[in-house]
């Protein structure tokens, strides 16, 4: 299907560090199959890579609405919030991610050491786990 073609083109661009080119691919996939968390999550990650933090926050928020247990979306949104100086929101999201996935050591942050960190890449594009246990 066309939405899958756009999604996989976006993944290829994202995995080649060509996030500006990935974003329209993900947008086309979303246009054809709205409310698909995987498509929105990948667009959010690419937007964040491009420094488009407000767009990333909006997309991560949509992913969280669709998948309230998505610890990775909370974690990445926390960094986007930090980038726009919304530190209370960032701290809340970091804690929510940790609570949702307490056994994942990647989701534990040292607040004193994250000042200069733009974000932490948890997995490659297209490899986000589905918090619902269904295939994406």
C-alpha positions as a LaTeX table, in Angstrom:
\begin{tabular}{lrrr}
\hline
Residue & $x$ (\AA) & $y$ (\AA) & $z$ (\AA) \\
\hline
Unk1 & 0.00 & 0.00 & 0.00 \\
Unk2 & 1.09 & 3.58 & $-0.63$ \\
Unk3 & 1.18 & 4.51 & 3.07 \\
Unk4 & 3.68 & 1.70 & 3.70 \\
Unk5 & 5.82 & 2.86 & 0.76 \\
Unk6 & 5.96 & 6.41 & 2.15 \\
Unk7 & 6.69 & 5.10 & 5.65 \\
Unk8 & 9.56 & 2.90 & 4.46 \\
Unk9 & 10.99 & 5.71 & 2.33 \\
Unk10 & 10.91 & 7.88 & 5.46 \\
Unk11 & 12.65 & 5.15 & 7.45 \\
Unk12 & 15.36 & 4.88 & 4.78 \\
Unk13 & 15.94 & 8.65 & 4.85 \\
Unk14 & 15.91 & 8.76 & 8.66 \\
Unk15 & 18.39 & 5.90 & 8.93 \\
Unk16 & 20.62 & 7.80 & 6.49 \\
Unk17 & 20.48 & 10.90 & 8.73 \\
Unk18 & 18.40 & 12.69 & 6.06 \\
Unk19 & 15.61 & 13.71 & 8.43 \\
Unk20 & 14.51 & 16.76 & 6.44 \\
Unk21 & 13.69 & 14.41 & 3.57 \\
Unk22 & 12.11 & 11.83 & 5.88 \\
Unk23 & 9.52 & 14.23 & 7.32 \\
Unk24 & 7.44 & 14.67 & 4.12 \\
Unk25 & 7.47 & 10.90 & 3.57 \\
Unk26 & 6.07 & 10.32 & 7.06 \\
Unk27 & 3.57 & 13.15 & 6.51 \\
Unk28 & 2.31 & 11.46 & 3.34 \\
Unk29 & 1.99 & 8.13 & 5.17 \\
Unk30 & 0.01 & 9.87 & 7.93 \\
Unk31 & $-2.21$ & 11.60 & 5.36 \\
Unk32 & $-3.07$ & 8.23 & 3.84 \\
Unk33 & $-3.45$ & 6.38 & 7.14 \\
Unk34 & $-4.14$ & 8.89 & 9.94 \\
Unk35 & $-3.71$ & 8.00 & 13.61 \\
Unk36 & $-1.02$ & 5.40 & 12.91 \\
Unk37 & 1.24 & 5.79 & 15.94 \\
Unk38 & 4.34 & 4.34 & 14.24 \\
Unk39 & 4.14 & 6.88 & 11.39 \\
Unk40 & 3.60 & 9.81 & 13.76 \\
Unk41 & 6.34 & 8.65 & 16.14 \\
Unk42 & 8.92 & 8.46 & 13.36 \\
Unk43 & 7.95 & 11.92 & 12.06 \\
Unk44 & 8.32 & 13.27 & 15.59 \\
Unk45 & 11.80 & 11.77 & 15.89 \\
Unk46 & 12.86 & 13.25 & 12.54 \\
Unk47 & 11.42 & 16.65 & 13.48 \\
Unk48 & 13.39 & 16.52 & 16.72 \\
Unk49 & 16.56 & 15.63 & 14.79 \\
Unk50 & 15.97 & 18.71 & 12.65 \\
Unk51 & 15.50 & 20.97 & 15.68 \\
Unk52 & 11.78 & 21.38 & 14.98 \\
Unk53 & 10.90 & 20.89 & 18.64 \\
Unk54 & 7.36 & 22.27 & 18.68 \\
Unk55 & 6.38 & 19.97 & 15.82 \\
Unk56 & 8.08 & 17.08 & 17.60 \\
Unk57 & 6.19 & 17.86 & 20.82 \\
Unk58 & 2.88 & 17.92 & 18.94 \\
Unk59 & 3.60 & 14.58 & 17.26 \\
Unk60 & 4.91 & 12.89 & 20.43 \\
Unk61 & 1.77 & 14.13 & 22.20 \\
Unk62 & $-0.40$ & 12.52 & 19.52 \\
Unk63 & 1.54 & 9.25 & 19.88 \\
Unk64 & 0.97 & 9.36 & 23.64 \\
Unk65 & $-2.76$ & 9.94 & 23.07 \\
Unk66 & $-2.85$ & 6.88 & 20.81 \\
Unk67 & $-0.49$ & 4.79 & 22.99 \\
Unk68 & $-0.57$ & 6.01 & 26.60 \\
Unk69 & 1.98 & 3.37 & 27.65 \\
Unk70 & 4.61 & 4.42 & 25.08 \\
Unk71 & 7.61 & 5.13 & 27.32 \\
Unk72 & 9.84 & 6.03 & 24.35 \\
Unk73 & 7.43 & 8.77 & 23.23 \\
Unk74 & 7.41 & 10.28 & 26.73 \\
Unk75 & 11.20 & 10.08 & 26.90 \\
Unk76 & 11.79 & 11.74 & 23.54 \\
Unk77 & 9.08 & 14.37 & 24.23 \\
Unk78 & 10.89 & 15.17 & 27.49 \\
Unk79 & 13.99 & 16.14 & 25.53 \\
Unk80 & 11.88 & 18.22 & 23.12 \\
Unk81 & 10.30 & 20.02 & 26.09 \\
Unk82 & 13.78 & 20.62 & 27.53 \\
Unk83 & 14.87 & 22.12 & 24.20 \\
Unk84 & 12.10 & 24.74 & 24.41 \\
Unk85 & 12.82 & 25.45 & 28.09 \\
Unk86 & 9.74 & 23.68 & 29.43 \\
Unk87 & 11.66 & 22.01 & 32.22 \\
Unk88 & 8.73 & 21.05 & 34.46 \\
Unk89 & 7.04 & 19.26 & 31.56 \\
Unk90 & 10.35 & 17.61 & 30.66 \\
Unk91 & 10.88 & 16.34 & 34.21 \\
Unk92 & 7.33 & 14.99 & 34.33 \\
Unk93 & 7.81 & 13.12 & 31.03 \\
Unk94 & 11.18 & 11.69 & 32.12 \\
Unk95 & 9.55 & 10.35 & 35.28 \\
Unk96 & 6.54 & 8.96 & 33.37 \\
Unk97 & 8.86 & 7.13 & 30.96 \\
Unk98 & 10.78 & 5.65 & 33.89 \\
Unk99 & 7.55 & 4.52 & 35.60 \\
Unk100 & 6.20 & 2.98 & 32.38 \\
Unk101 & 9.39 & 1.02 & 31.72 \\
Unk102 & 11.14 & 0.61 & 35.07 \\
Unk103 & 13.42 & $-2.18$ & 33.83 \\
Unk104 & 14.79 & $-0.13$ & 30.91 \\
Unk105 & 18.06 & 1.49 & 32.07 \\
Unk106 & 18.10 & 3.72 & 28.98 \\
Unk107 & 15.15 & 5.67 & 30.36 \\
Unk108 & 16.90 & 6.74 & 33.56 \\
Unk109 & 18.46 & 10.20 & 33.31 \\
Unk110 & 20.86 & 12.10 & 35.49 \\
Unk111 & 19.34 & 15.58 & 35.51 \\
Unk112 & 22.72 & 17.18 & 36.22 \\
Unk113 & 24.24 & 15.66 & 33.07 \\
Unk114 & 21.52 & 16.21 & 30.45 \\
Unk115 & 21.90 & 19.99 & 30.06 \\
Unk116 & 23.92 & 19.74 & 26.83 \\
Unk117 & 22.24 & 16.58 & 25.50 \\
Unk118 & 19.75 & 17.33 & 22.72 \\
Unk119 & 18.17 & 13.86 & 22.90 \\
Unk120 & 19.08 & 10.21 & 23.31 \\
Unk121 & 18.42 & 7.90 & 20.38 \\
Unk122 & 16.78 & 4.81 & 21.89 \\
Unk123 & 16.53 & 2.80 & 18.68 \\
Unk124 & 16.90 & 3.16 & 14.93 \\
Unk125 & 14.08 & 4.49 & 12.80 \\
Unk126 & 11.49 & 1.81 & 12.21 \\
Unk127 & 12.50 & $-0.20$ & 15.27 \\
Unk128 & 10.28 & 1.37 & 17.94 \\
Unk129 & 8.68 & $-1.29$ & 20.14 \\
Unk130 & 4.90 & $-1.32$ & 20.19 \\
Unk131 & 3.82 & $-0.75$ & 23.80 \\
Unk132 & 0.54 & $-2.54$ & 23.12 \\
Unk133 & 2.32 & $-5.75$ & 22.11 \\
Unk134 & 0.83 & $-5.66$ & 18.60 \\
Unk135 & 2.96 & $-5.48$ & 15.48 \\
Unk136 & 3.17 & $-2.00$ & 13.95 \\
\hline
\end{tabular}
